[in-house]
């Protein structure tokens, strides 16, 4: 693939704002590196800076959205004393920075300066800053020295559009085959008595091997309820035995309880498992830690689910540093081979040889779990706003989308249906990736029978529309809630009812159920964990079916029916909503997110606003983000 000089937000925001702080922060030829590293840490370490959406709309940390840097940049300009920098001087300085970077990318010096920046901006406690910088510095320096940063782009972000244009990533398009699209044909309801399959869906387990009952759930670190969190004040209780409504992940016993209890919701024909196995202690993870999590939880899944086939996808937390997924052309110690090889070994009992081959190359694969159905597991880290390796080249990393087109065309030619699983939902991806994926879904709407994602930790969905009018709903991606409590949630899992295994099956989703563990009840003295069904979608929302039009109609019913929306809001948070009410702006923002399977596309929300003259549709953006 050709390399493009594309620069994500991290690179622009980290573009050498150095000399205004003090002389100890290093020469200007290292400024780009240390500021970029500081902002990469800000994305990775959580919610101590800025949210990408109103707090009312989504109380969880909102990672990775460009709007976040609109808030960070003024603070940096103020702190680093660059208010009076002129445009010509800025461009001359960044030209010198680029030249200097090529001559001396000193990792240790960059790291020491980045620690000072992390502390100055209060991104995290000092100990966390130090650990995180040492963890990220090698990879970030490698990326920054390989990338091509335009001085005009950097100064455009720093000083405004009058000084230069900056764009997060350059635009690109994948190629679709010249084969004419078949006329869309909605699936027919299954005949009475037709087989129905049940698919267990697990996502965002986030096992914390350091979880410790009684510790402080509200510590200063990005992750609490663990050894090192300290004890809470006498006025507040410590972490519960089974989990806690705070910025905490799960002990192994809660995951064992989940997996040992899913039989009550079964039996299952398959399991879709969309990643995020390790905890959110992203500032101190080693490769050994990540492999321990992978192997421990894989063994646990195999132990409790036995012969049921399990089909995993790669989450953004599986690597270390977090979100670090280089494209396959990156070789040597920086590559992801260590992770993909371990996954192939751990998941070999579930996956055929060809799937293991592509898994080892790029973390994605395809297989046929039954006649007439093709399953495609995507590595959504190649669409992630937070994958700083995409600074080098964001154009269809690993050729994954072009490979997806080939798989879908082959399935269409055979008359097969396709399920797609992945971790990060398409509406949360980089714009060019997301819009290309949207085109692919629109082209193969008659072949795609289901899309299943996680990552947001809450219970939601994303609707796809025809590209010509953005009015005909043609597909829906289901975003299932997390197993982990992070942040302030009950543990949970999802079960999908699918048109079953028979000749001519549509393989579409017929309904879904969500199960939770009520932590308030489970943590009572002497109580035992009781996993219970929270709701069934069609019954609760009065859906005629689970096809895209039904979910589209639900959004518009919720716009005018406050009581129905509050039911959705309660279930969105797995039965433990925030104490703050979700008023009109919050409701519009939340409903907009359900219509937005295409990233950064506020036009999708225009019909939610009764009078656009009095409501800026763009204000419904950014969509809530979380990881």
Coordinates of C-alpha atoms in Angstrom, one line a residue:
X1 CA 0.0 0.0 0.0
X2 CA 1.2 3.5 -0.6
X3 CA 2.1 5.5 2.4
X4 CA 0.2 8.7 3.1
X5 CA 1.3 11.5 5.4
X6 CA -1.8 11.3 7.4
X7 CA -1.7 12.7 10.9
X8 CA -4.2 11.8 13.6
X9 CA -5.3 14.2 16.3
X10 CA -2.5 12.9 18.6
X11 CA 0.1 14.0 16.1
X12 CA -1.3 17.4 15.6
X13 CA -1.9 18.1 19.2
X14 CA 1.5 16.8 19.9
X15 CA 3.4 18.9 17.5
X16 CA 6.3 20.4 19.3
X17 CA 4.8 22.9 21.8
X18 CA 8.0 22.9 23.8
X19 CA 10.0 25.9 24.6
X20 CA 7.4 28.0 26.4
X21 CA 7.4 25.7 29.4
X22 CA 11.0 25.8 30.6
X23 CA 14.4 24.9 29.3
X24 CA 14.4 21.6 31.1
X25 CA 11.8 20.3 28.8
X26 CA 14.3 19.8 26.0
X27 CA 15.2 21.2 22.6
X28 CA 12.5 22.0 20.0
X29 CA 13.5 19.1 17.8
X30 CA 12.0 16.8 20.5
X31 CA 8.9 18.9 21.1
X32 CA 6.7 17.0 18.6
X33 CA 7.5 13.7 20.3
X34 CA 7.0 14.6 23.9
X35 CA 3.8 16.5 23.3
X36 CA 2.5 13.7 21.1
X37 CA 3.3 11.2 23.8
X38 CA 1.6 13.3 26.4
X39 CA -1.6 13.4 24.4
X40 CA -1.4 9.7 23.6
X41 CA -1.4 9.2 27.3
X42 CA -4.3 11.5 27.8
X43 CA -6.4 9.3 25.4
X44 CA -5.2 6.0 27.1
X45 CA -5.5 6.9 30.7
X46 CA -9.2 7.8 30.9
X47 CA -11.5 10.6 32.0
X48 CA -9.3 13.1 33.8
X49 CA -9.4 15.6 30.9
X50 CA -12.3 16.2 28.7
X51 CA -15.4 14.4 27.6
X52 CA -16.5 14.2 24.0
X53 CA -20.2 14.6 24.9
X54 CA -22.3 16.5 27.5
X55 CA -22.0 14.7 30.8
X56 CA -25.8 14.5 30.9
X57 CA -25.8 12.6 27.7
X58 CA -23.3 9.9 28.6
X59 CA -21.7 9.9 32.1
X60 CA -18.9 7.6 31.0
X61 CA -15.5 8.7 29.8
X62 CA -15.5 9.7 26.1
X63 CA -12.3 8.7 24.6
X64 CA -10.7 9.6 21.3
X65 CA -13.1 12.1 19.7
X66 CA -11.5 15.1 17.9
X67 CA -13.7 17.5 20.0
X68 CA -11.7 16.5 23.0
X69 CA -8.6 18.2 21.6
X70 CA -10.6 21.4 21.0
X71 CA -10.7 21.6 24.8
X72 CA -7.1 20.5 25.3
X73 CA -5.4 22.8 22.8
X74 CA -6.2 26.1 24.6
X75 CA -4.9 24.7 27.9
X76 CA -1.7 23.6 26.2
X77 CA -1.2 26.9 24.5
X78 CA -1.7 28.7 27.8
X79 CA 0.5 26.4 29.8
X80 CA 3.3 26.3 27.3
X81 CA 3.3 30.0 26.5
X82 CA 2.7 29.9 22.8
X83 CA -0.1 32.5 22.7
X84 CA 1.9 35.1 20.8
X85 CA 3.4 32.7 18.2
X86 CA 3.0 34.0 14.6
X87 CA 2.1 31.8 11.7
X88 CA 5.4 32.2 9.7
X89 CA 7.4 31.6 12.9
X90 CA 5.3 28.5 13.7
X91 CA 5.8 27.0 10.3
X92 CA 9.6 27.7 10.3
X93 CA 9.8 26.1 13.8
X94 CA 8.0 23.0 12.8
X95 CA 10.1 22.6 9.7
X96 CA 13.1 22.6 12.0
X97 CA 11.4 20.1 14.3
X98 CA 10.8 17.7 11.4
X99 CA 14.4 18.0 10.4
X100 CA 15.6 17.5 14.0
X101 CA 13.4 14.5 14.5
X102 CA 15.0 12.6 11.7
X103 CA 18.4 13.3 13.3
X104 CA 17.9 12.4 17.0
X105 CA 14.7 10.7 18.3
X106 CA 16.1 10.2 21.9
X107 CA 13.6 7.9 23.6
X108 CA 14.8 8.4 27.2
X109 CA 14.9 12.2 26.9
X110 CA 11.5 12.3 25.2
X111 CA 10.2 10.2 28.0
X112 CA 11.5 12.3 30.8
X113 CA 9.9 15.4 29.3
X114 CA 6.6 13.6 28.6
X115 CA 6.4 12.7 32.3
X116 CA 6.7 16.4 33.1
X117 CA 3.9 17.3 30.6
X118 CA 1.7 14.5 32.0
X119 CA 2.1 15.9 35.5
X120 CA 1.7 19.5 34.4
X121 CA -1.6 18.8 32.7
X122 CA -2.7 16.5 35.6
X123 CA -3.5 13.7 33.1
X124 CA -3.0 11.2 35.9
X125 CA -1.3 10.9 39.3
X126 CA 2.6 11.2 39.1
X127 CA 3.2 7.5 39.6
X128 CA 0.8 6.7 36.8
X129 CA 2.4 9.3 34.5
X130 CA 5.8 7.8 35.1
X131 CA 4.7 4.2 34.5
X132 CA 2.6 5.1 31.5
X133 CA 5.3 7.1 29.8
X134 CA 7.8 4.3 30.1
X135 CA 5.3 1.9 28.7
X136 CA 4.3 4.0 25.7
X137 CA 7.5 5.9 24.8
X138 CA 9.2 3.3 22.6
X139 CA 6.2 2.7 20.4
X140 CA 5.2 6.4 20.2
X141 CA 8.7 7.5 19.3
X142 CA 8.8 4.8 16.6
X143 CA 5.5 6.1 15.2
X144 CA 6.3 9.7 15.3
X145 CA 9.7 9.2 13.6
X146 CA 8.0 7.2 10.8
X147 CA 5.2 9.6 10.2
X148 CA 5.1 12.6 7.9
X149 CA 3.8 15.7 9.7
X150 CA 3.1 18.9 7.7
X151 CA 4.2 22.1 9.5
X152 CA 1.1 23.7 8.0
X153 CA -1.2 21.1 9.5
X154 CA 0.5 21.5 13.0
X155 CA 0.2 25.2 12.9
X156 CA -3.3 25.1 11.6
X157 CA -4.4 23.3 14.8
X158 CA -2.3 25.4 17.1
X159 CA -3.1 28.8 15.6
X160 CA -6.3 28.3 13.7
X161 CA -7.4 27.6 10.1
X162 CA -6.0 30.9 8.8
X163 CA -2.5 29.6 9.4
X164 CA -3.1 26.2 7.8
X165 CA -5.4 23.3 7.2
X166 CA -5.3 20.3 9.3
X167 CA -7.2 17.0 8.9
X168 CA -7.1 14.0 11.2
X169 CA -6.7 11.5 8.4
X170 CA -6.7 11.8 4.6
X171 CA -9.7 10.5 2.7
X172 CA -9.6 7.2 0.8
X173 CA -11.9 4.8 -0.9
X174 CA -12.0 1.0 -1.3
X175 CA -13.0 -0.6 -4.6
X176 CA -16.3 -2.4 -4.9
X177 CA -16.8 -5.0 -7.6
X178 CA -18.6 -4.1 -10.9
X179 CA -21.1 -6.8 -10.2
X180 CA -24.6 -5.2 -10.1
X181 CA -26.2 -5.1 -6.6
X182 CA -29.2 -7.5 -6.4
X183 CA -32.5 -5.8 -5.7
X184 CA -33.0 -5.5 -1.9
X185 CA -35.3 -8.2 -0.6
X186 CA -36.3 -8.0 3.1
X187 CA -36.1 -11.5 4.8
X188 CA -39.3 -13.4 5.2
X189 CA -40.3 -14.3 8.7
X190 CA -39.4 -17.9 9.6
X191 CA -42.2 -20.4 9.2
X192 CA -43.9 -21.6 12.4
X193 CA -41.9 -24.3 14.0
X194 CA -38.7 -23.4 12.1
X195 CA -35.5 -23.9 14.1
X196 CA -34.2 -21.0 16.2
X197 CA -30.6 -20.7 17.2
X198 CA -29.3 -19.0 20.4
X199 CA -26.0 -17.2 20.3
X200 CA -24.3 -16.2 23.5
X201 CA -22.6 -12.9 23.1
X202 CA -19.7 -11.9 25.5
X203 CA -17.8 -8.7 25.3
X204 CA -15.6 -6.4 27.5
X205 CA -14.9 -8.9 30.3
X206 CA -12.0 -6.8 31.6
X207 CA -10.6 -9.2 34.3
X208 CA -8.6 -7.4 37.0
X209 CA -6.3 -9.8 38.6
X210 CA -5.6 -7.2 41.3
X211 CA -9.2 -6.6 42.3
X212 CA -9.5 -6.5 46.1
X213 CA -12.7 -6.3 48.2
X214 CA -12.8 -3.4 50.6
X215 CA -10.4 -1.1 48.8
X216 CA -11.3 2.4 47.7
X217 CA -13.6 2.5 44.7
X218 CA -13.0 6.2 44.2
X219 CA -9.2 6.4 44.2
X220 CA -7.1 8.9 42.2
X221 CA -5.8 6.3 39.7
X222 CA -7.6 5.6 36.4
X223 CA -8.7 2.2 37.8
X224 CA -9.7 1.5 41.4
X225 CA -10.9 -1.4 43.7
X226 CA -7.5 -2.9 43.6
X227 CA -4.3 -3.5 45.5
X228 CA -2.7 0.0 45.6
X229 CA -6.1 1.8 45.7
X230 CA -5.9 2.2 49.4
X231 CA -8.8 2.1 51.8
X232 CA -11.8 4.4 51.5
X233 CA -12.7 7.0 54.1
X234 CA -14.8 5.7 57.0
X235 CA -17.8 7.5 55.6
X236 CA -17.8 5.4 52.4
X237 CA -17.9 1.6 51.9
X238 CA -15.1 -0.2 50.1
X239 CA -15.3 -2.3 47.0
X240 CA -17.9 -5.1 47.0
X241 CA -17.1 -8.8 46.8
X242 CA -18.6 -9.3 43.3
X243 CA -17.8 -5.9 41.8
X244 CA -18.5 -2.2 42.3
X245 CA -20.4 0.6 40.7
X246 CA -17.3 2.7 40.0
X247 CA -14.3 2.9 37.8
X248 CA -13.5 -0.7 38.6
X249 CA -13.2 -3.9 36.6
X250 CA -14.2 -7.5 37.7
X251 CA -12.5 -10.1 39.9
X252 CA -12.1 -13.6 38.4
X253 CA -14.8 -15.0 40.7
X254 CA -17.5 -12.8 39.0
X255 CA -16.5 -14.0 35.6
X256 CA -16.6 -17.6 36.8
X257 CA -20.0 -16.9 38.2
X258 CA -21.2 -15.4 34.8
X259 CA -19.8 -18.3 32.8
X260 CA -21.1 -21.0 35.2
X261 CA -24.5 -19.5 35.2
X262 CA -25.1 -18.9 31.5
X263 CA -26.6 -22.4 31.1
X264 CA -29.9 -21.0 32.5
X265 CA -30.1 -18.8 29.3
X266 CA -29.0 -21.6 27.0
X267 CA -28.5 -24.0 25.4
X268 CA -26.3 -22.2 22.8
X269 CA -25.4 -23.1 19.3
X270 CA -22.4 -20.7 19.2
X271 CA -20.6 -18.0 21.2
X272 CA -19.5 -14.7 19.8
X273 CA -16.8 -13.1 22.0
X274 CA -15.7 -9.6 21.0
X275 CA -12.7 -9.0 23.1
X276 CA -11.3 -6.6 25.7
X277 CA -10.0 -9.3 28.1
X278 CA -7.5 -7.4 30.3
X279 CA -8.4 -4.7 32.9
X280 CA -8.1 -0.9 32.4
X281 CA -4.7 -0.7 34.3
X282 CA -3.3 0.5 31.0
X283 CA -0.3 2.3 32.5
X284 CA 1.4 -0.8 33.9
X285 CA 0.7 -3.7 31.6
X286 CA 3.3 -5.9 30.2
X287 CA 3.1 -8.4 27.3
X288 CA 3.2 -11.2 30.0
X289 CA 0.2 -9.6 31.8
X290 CA -1.8 -9.5 28.5
X291 CA -1.0 -13.1 27.6
X292 CA -1.9 -14.2 31.2
X293 CA -5.3 -12.6 30.7
X294 CA -5.8 -14.1 27.3
X295 CA -4.9 -17.6 28.4
X296 CA -6.7 -17.5 31.7
X297 CA -10.0 -16.2 30.4
X298 CA -9.8 -18.5 27.3
X299 CA -9.4 -21.5 29.5
X300 CA -12.3 -20.3 31.7
X301 CA -14.6 -19.9 28.6
X302 CA -13.6 -23.4 27.4
X303 CA -14.1 -24.9 30.9
X304 CA -17.6 -23.7 31.4
X305 CA -18.9 -23.7 27.8
X306 CA -17.4 -27.0 26.8
X307 CA -18.0 -28.2 23.3
X308 CA -20.0 -25.1 22.2
X309 CA -17.9 -23.4 19.4
X310 CA -16.6 -20.0 20.3
X311 CA -15.7 -17.3 17.8
X312 CA -13.6 -14.4 19.2
X313 CA -12.7 -11.0 17.9
X314 CA -9.7 -8.8 19.0
X315 CA -10.4 -5.9 21.4
X316 CA -8.4 -2.7 21.8
X317 CA -7.2 -3.7 25.3
X318 CA -5.6 -6.9 24.2
X319 CA -2.3 -5.2 23.2
X320 CA 0.1 -3.3 25.3
X321 CA 0.4 -0.3 25.1
X322 CA -3.3 -0.1 24.9
X323 CA -4.7 0.7 21.4
X324 CA -1.3 -0.2 19.9
X325 CA -2.0 -2.3 16.7
X326 CA 0.6 -1.7 14.0
X327 CA -0.4 -2.7 10.5
X328 CA 1.3 -5.9 9.3
X329 CA 4.1 -4.1 7.4
X330 CA 5.5 -3.1 10.8
X331 CA 7.9 -5.9 11.6
X332 CA 10.3 -6.8 14.5
X333 CA 9.6 -6.1 18.2
X334 CA 7.1 -3.4 17.4
X335 CA 4.8 -5.7 15.5
X336 CA 1.7 -7.4 16.9
X337 CA 2.9 -10.9 16.0
X338 CA 3.5 -11.7 19.7
X339 CA -0.2 -11.2 20.3
X340 CA -1.7 -12.8 17.2
X341 CA 0.5 -15.9 17.6
X342 CA -0.7 -16.3 21.2
X343 CA -4.3 -15.9 20.1
X344 CA -3.9 -18.4 17.3
X345 CA -2.5 -20.9 19.8
X346 CA -5.2 -20.2 22.4
X347 CA -8.1 -20.3 20.0
X348 CA -6.9 -23.2 17.7
X349 CA -9.5 -25.6 19.1
X350 CA -12.2 -23.2 17.8
X351 CA -10.9 -22.0 14.4
X352 CA -10.0 -23.8 11.1
X353 CA -6.5 -23.5 9.5
X354 CA -7.4 -20.7 7.1
X355 CA -8.9 -18.5 9.8
X356 CA -5.8 -19.1 12.0
X357 CA -3.6 -18.0 9.0
X358 CA -5.2 -14.6 8.6
X359 CA -5.5 -14.2 12.4
X360 CA -1.7 -14.5 12.6
X361 CA -1.3 -11.9 9.9
X362 CA -3.8 -9.2 10.9
X363 CA -6.1 -10.3 13.7
X364 CA -9.1 -11.0 11.4
X365 CA -10.6 -14.1 9.9
X366 CA -13.6 -15.7 8.2
X367 CA -15.1 -19.2 8.5
X368 CA -18.4 -21.1 7.9
X369 CA -19.9 -22.2 11.2
X370 CA -22.8 -23.9 9.4
X371 CA -24.0 -24.4 5.8
X372 CA -25.3 -21.2 4.3
X373 CA -23.7 -18.9 7.0
X374 CA -20.3 -17.1 6.8
X375 CA -18.9 -15.5 9.9
X376 CA -16.4 -12.7 9.5
X377 CA -14.4 -11.5 12.6
X378 CA -12.9 -8.0 12.0
X379 CA -10.0 -6.4 13.7
X380 CA -11.6 -3.1 14.4
X381 CA -8.4 -1.6 15.9
X382 CA -7.5 -0.8 12.3
X383 CA -10.4 1.7 12.3
X384 CA -9.7 3.1 15.8
X385 CA -9.1 6.9 16.4
X386 CA -6.8 5.8 19.3
X387 CA -4.5 3.5 17.4
X388 CA -1.6 5.8 17.1
X389 CA 0.1 3.5 14.6
X390 CA -2.4 4.6 12.0
X391 CA -0.5 7.9 11.9
X392 CA 1.9 6.1 9.5
X393 CA -0.8 5.0 7.1
X394 CA -4.5 4.9 7.8
X395 CA -5.5 3.8 4.3
X396 CA -7.3 0.4 4.8
X397 CA -4.7 -0.9 7.2
X398 CA -3.8 -4.6 6.5
X399 CA -6.1 -4.4 3.4
X400 CA -8.9 -5.6 5.7
X401 CA -11.8 -3.8 4.1
X402 CA -10.8 -4.9 0.6
X403 CA -10.6 -8.4 2.0
X404 CA -14.1 -8.0 3.5
X405 CA -15.5 -7.0 0.2
X406 CA -14.0 -10.1 -1.4
X407 CA -15.6 -12.3 1.3
X408 CA -19.0 -10.6 0.9
X409 CA -18.9 -10.9 -2.8
X410 CA -18.0 -14.6 -2.6
X411 CA -20.8 -15.1 -0.1
X412 CA -23.3 -13.3 -2.4
X413 CA -22.2 -15.5 -5.3
X414 CA -22.8 -18.7 -3.2
X415 CA -26.1 -17.4 -1.9
X416 CA -24.7 -17.5 1.7
X417 CA -25.6 -15.1 4.5
X418 CA -23.0 -13.3 6.6
X419 CA -22.6 -12.3 10.2
X420 CA -19.9 -9.8 11.1
X421 CA -18.4 -9.5 14.6
X422 CA -15.9 -7.0 15.9
X423 CA -15.1 -5.0 19.0
X424 CA -15.3 -1.2 18.1
X425 CA -18.6 -0.3 16.4
X426 CA -18.4 1.2 12.9
X427 CA -20.0 4.5 14.0
X428 CA -17.1 5.0 16.5
X429 CA -14.4 4.6 13.8
X430 CA -12.2 7.0 11.9
X431 CA -14.4 8.8 9.4
X432 CA -12.9 7.4 6.1
X433 CA -12.9 3.9 7.5
X434 CA -16.5 4.3 8.8
X435 CA -17.8 5.7 5.5
X436 CA -16.2 3.0 3.5
X437 CA -17.7 0.4 5.8
X438 CA -21.1 2.0 5.4
X439 CA -20.7 1.8 1.6
X440 CA -19.9 -1.9 1.9
X441 CA -22.9 -2.6 4.1
X442 CA -25.2 -0.8 1.7
X443 CA -23.9 -2.7 -1.3
X444 CA -24.2 -6.1 0.4
X445 CA -27.4 -5.5 2.4
X446 CA -29.1 -8.6 1.1
X447 CA -26.1 -10.8 2.1
X448 CA -25.4 -9.3 5.6
X449 CA -27.7 -10.9 8.1
X450 CA -26.2 -9.6 11.3
X451 CA -23.6 -7.3 12.8
X452 CA -22.5 -7.6 16.4
X453 CA -20.1 -5.3 18.4
X454 CA -19.2 -4.3 21.9
X455 CA -16.7 -1.7 23.2
X456 CA -19.2 1.0 24.5
X457 CA -20.0 -1.0 27.7
X458 CA -23.7 0.1 27.3
X459 CA -26.7 -1.4 25.5
X460 CA -27.4 0.3 22.2
X461 CA -27.5 -0.1 18.4
X462 CA -26.5 1.7 15.1
X463 CA -28.8 1.9 12.1
X464 CA -27.5 1.9 8.5
X465 CA -29.5 3.7 5.7
X466 CA -29.3 3.9 1.9
X467 CA -26.6 6.3 0.9
X468 CA -28.8 8.1 -1.6
X469 CA -31.4 9.5 0.7
X470 CA -30.3 8.4 4.2
X471 CA -34.0 7.5 4.8
X472 CA -34.4 3.7 4.1
X473 CA -33.1 1.6 7.0
X474 CA -31.2 -1.3 5.5
X475 CA -29.1 -2.8 8.3
X476 CA -28.5 -2.6 12.1
X477 CA -25.5 -3.2 14.2
X478 CA -26.2 -4.4 17.7
X479 CA -23.9 -3.1 20.4
X480 CA -24.1 -5.4 23.4
X481 CA -23.4 -4.3 27.0
X482 CA -20.2 -5.3 28.8
X483 CA -19.5 -8.0 31.4
X484 CA -17.5 -5.4 33.4
X485 CA -18.9 -2.8 35.7
X486 CA -16.6 -0.1 34.3
X487 CA -18.0 2.6 34.9
X488 CA -20.9 2.4 37.4
X489 CA -22.7 -0.5 35.7
X490 CA -24.1 -4.0 36.5
X491 CA -22.2 -6.9 35.0
X492 CA -24.0 -8.3 32.0
X493 CA -24.2 -10.4 28.8
X494 CA -26.4 -10.8 25.8
X495 CA -28.2 -13.7 24.1
X496 CA -29.4 -13.4 20.4
X497 CA -32.1 -15.5 18.9
X498 CA -31.3 -16.1 15.3
X499 CA -33.2 -17.7 12.4
X500 CA -31.9 -21.2 12.8
X501 CA -30.0 -23.8 10.9
X502 CA -32.1 -25.0 8.0
X503 CA -32.0 -24.7 4.2
X504 CA -33.1 -21.2 3.2
X505 CA -32.6 -19.7 6.6
X506 CA -32.2 -15.9 6.6
X507 CA -29.9 -16.1 9.7
X508 CA -31.2 -12.7 10.8
X509 CA -31.7 -11.7 14.4
X510 CA -35.2 -12.5 15.6
X511 CA -34.9 -11.1 19.2
X512 CA -32.3 -10.6 21.9
X513 CA -32.2 -10.8 25.7
X514 CA -29.9 -9.1 28.2
X515 CA -28.9 -10.7 31.5
X516 CA -27.3 -8.9 34.4
X517 CA -26.0 -9.4 38.0
X518 CA -27.6 -6.9 40.3
X519 CA -24.6 -5.9 42.3
X520 CA -26.6 -4.2 45.1
X521 CA -28.3 -7.5 45.8
X522 CA -25.2 -9.7 45.2
X523 CA -23.0 -7.7 47.6
X524 CA -25.5 -8.0 50.5
X525 CA -24.0 -9.9 53.4
X526 CA -24.6 -13.7 53.0
X527 CA -26.0 -13.3 49.4
X528 CA -25.0 -15.4 46.5
X529 CA -24.9 -14.0 42.9
X530 CA -28.1 -14.4 40.9
X531 CA -27.9 -13.7 37.2
X532 CA -31.3 -12.7 35.9
X533 CA -32.8 -11.6 32.6
X534 CA -33.1 -7.8 32.6
X535 CA -35.4 -7.7 29.5
X536 CA -36.3 -9.1 26.1
X537 CA -36.1 -6.5 23.3
X538 CA -39.2 -7.1 21.2
X539 CA -41.4 -7.6 24.3
X540 CA -40.1 -4.5 26.1
X541 CA -40.0 -2.1 23.2
X542 CA -43.1 -3.4 21.3
X543 CA -41.1 -4.3 18.2
X544 CA -42.9 -6.2 15.4
X545 CA -39.6 -7.9 14.6
X546 CA -35.9 -7.1 15.0
X547 CA -35.3 -5.9 11.5
X548 CA -33.6 -2.5 10.8
X549 CA -36.9 -0.6 10.2
X550 CA -38.2 -1.6 13.6
X551 CA -35.1 -0.1 15.3
X552 CA -35.4 3.0 13.2
X553 CA -39.1 3.4 14.3
X554 CA -38.1 2.8 17.9
X555 CA -35.8 5.8 17.8
X556 CA -38.6 8.1 16.5
X557 CA -41.1 6.7 19.0
X558 CA -38.6 7.5 21.8
X559 CA -38.2 11.0 20.5
X560 CA -41.9 11.8 21.4
X561 CA -42.5 9.3 24.2
X562 CA -40.5 10.3 27.3
X563 CA -41.6 7.2 29.3
X564 CA -40.4 4.9 26.5
X565 CA -37.1 6.7 26.3
X566 CA -36.6 6.5 30.1
X567 CA -37.1 2.7 29.8
X568 CA -34.4 2.7 27.1
X569 CA -32.1 4.8 29.3
X570 CA -32.5 2.4 32.2
X571 CA -31.7 -0.6 30.0
X572 CA -28.9 1.3 28.2
X573 CA -27.1 1.3 31.6
X574 CA -27.9 -2.3 32.4
X575 CA -30.4 -1.4 35.1
X576 CA -28.1 1.1 36.9
X577 CA -28.6 4.5 35.3
X578 CA -26.8 7.6 36.5
X579 CA -28.5 9.7 39.2
X580 CA -28.7 12.8 36.8
X581 CA -31.8 12.8 34.7
X582 CA -31.5 12.6 30.9
X583 CA -33.3 15.7 29.7
X584 CA -34.1 16.9 26.2
X585 CA -30.5 17.7 24.9
X586 CA -29.3 14.4 26.4
X587 CA -32.2 12.5 24.9
X588 CA -31.5 13.9 21.4
X589 CA -27.8 13.2 21.7
X590 CA -28.5 9.6 22.8
X591 CA -31.1 9.0 20.1
X592 CA -28.7 10.5 17.5
X593 CA -26.1 7.9 18.4
X594 CA -28.5 5.1 17.6
X595 CA -29.0 6.4 14.1
X596 CA -25.3 7.0 13.5
X597 CA -23.6 3.9 12.1
X598 CA -21.5 6.4 10.0
X599 CA -18.9 8.4 11.9
X600 CA -19.1 12.2 12.0
X601 CA -22.3 12.3 10.0
X602 CA -24.8 14.7 11.7
X603 CA -27.0 14.7 8.7
X604 CA -28.3 11.3 9.9
X605 CA -29.8 13.1 12.9
X606 CA -31.5 16.0 11.0
X607 CA -35.0 14.4 11.2
X608 CA -34.8 14.1 15.0
X609 CA -34.9 17.9 15.3
X610 CA -38.4 19.4 14.8
X611 CA -37.1 22.7 13.6
X612 CA -33.5 22.9 12.4
X613 CA -33.6 26.7 12.4
X614 CA -33.6 26.6 16.2
X615 CA -31.4 23.6 16.8
X616 CA -27.9 23.1 15.4
X617 CA -27.8 19.5 14.3
X618 CA -24.1 19.6 14.6
X619 CA -24.6 20.1 18.4
X620 CA -25.9 16.5 18.6
X621 CA -22.3 15.6 17.7
X622 CA -19.9 14.3 18.9
X623 CA -21.5 11.0 19.6
X624 CA -20.7 9.4 23.0
X625 CA -17.5 7.4 22.9
X626 CA -16.1 4.9 25.4
X627 CA -13.5 2.2 25.5

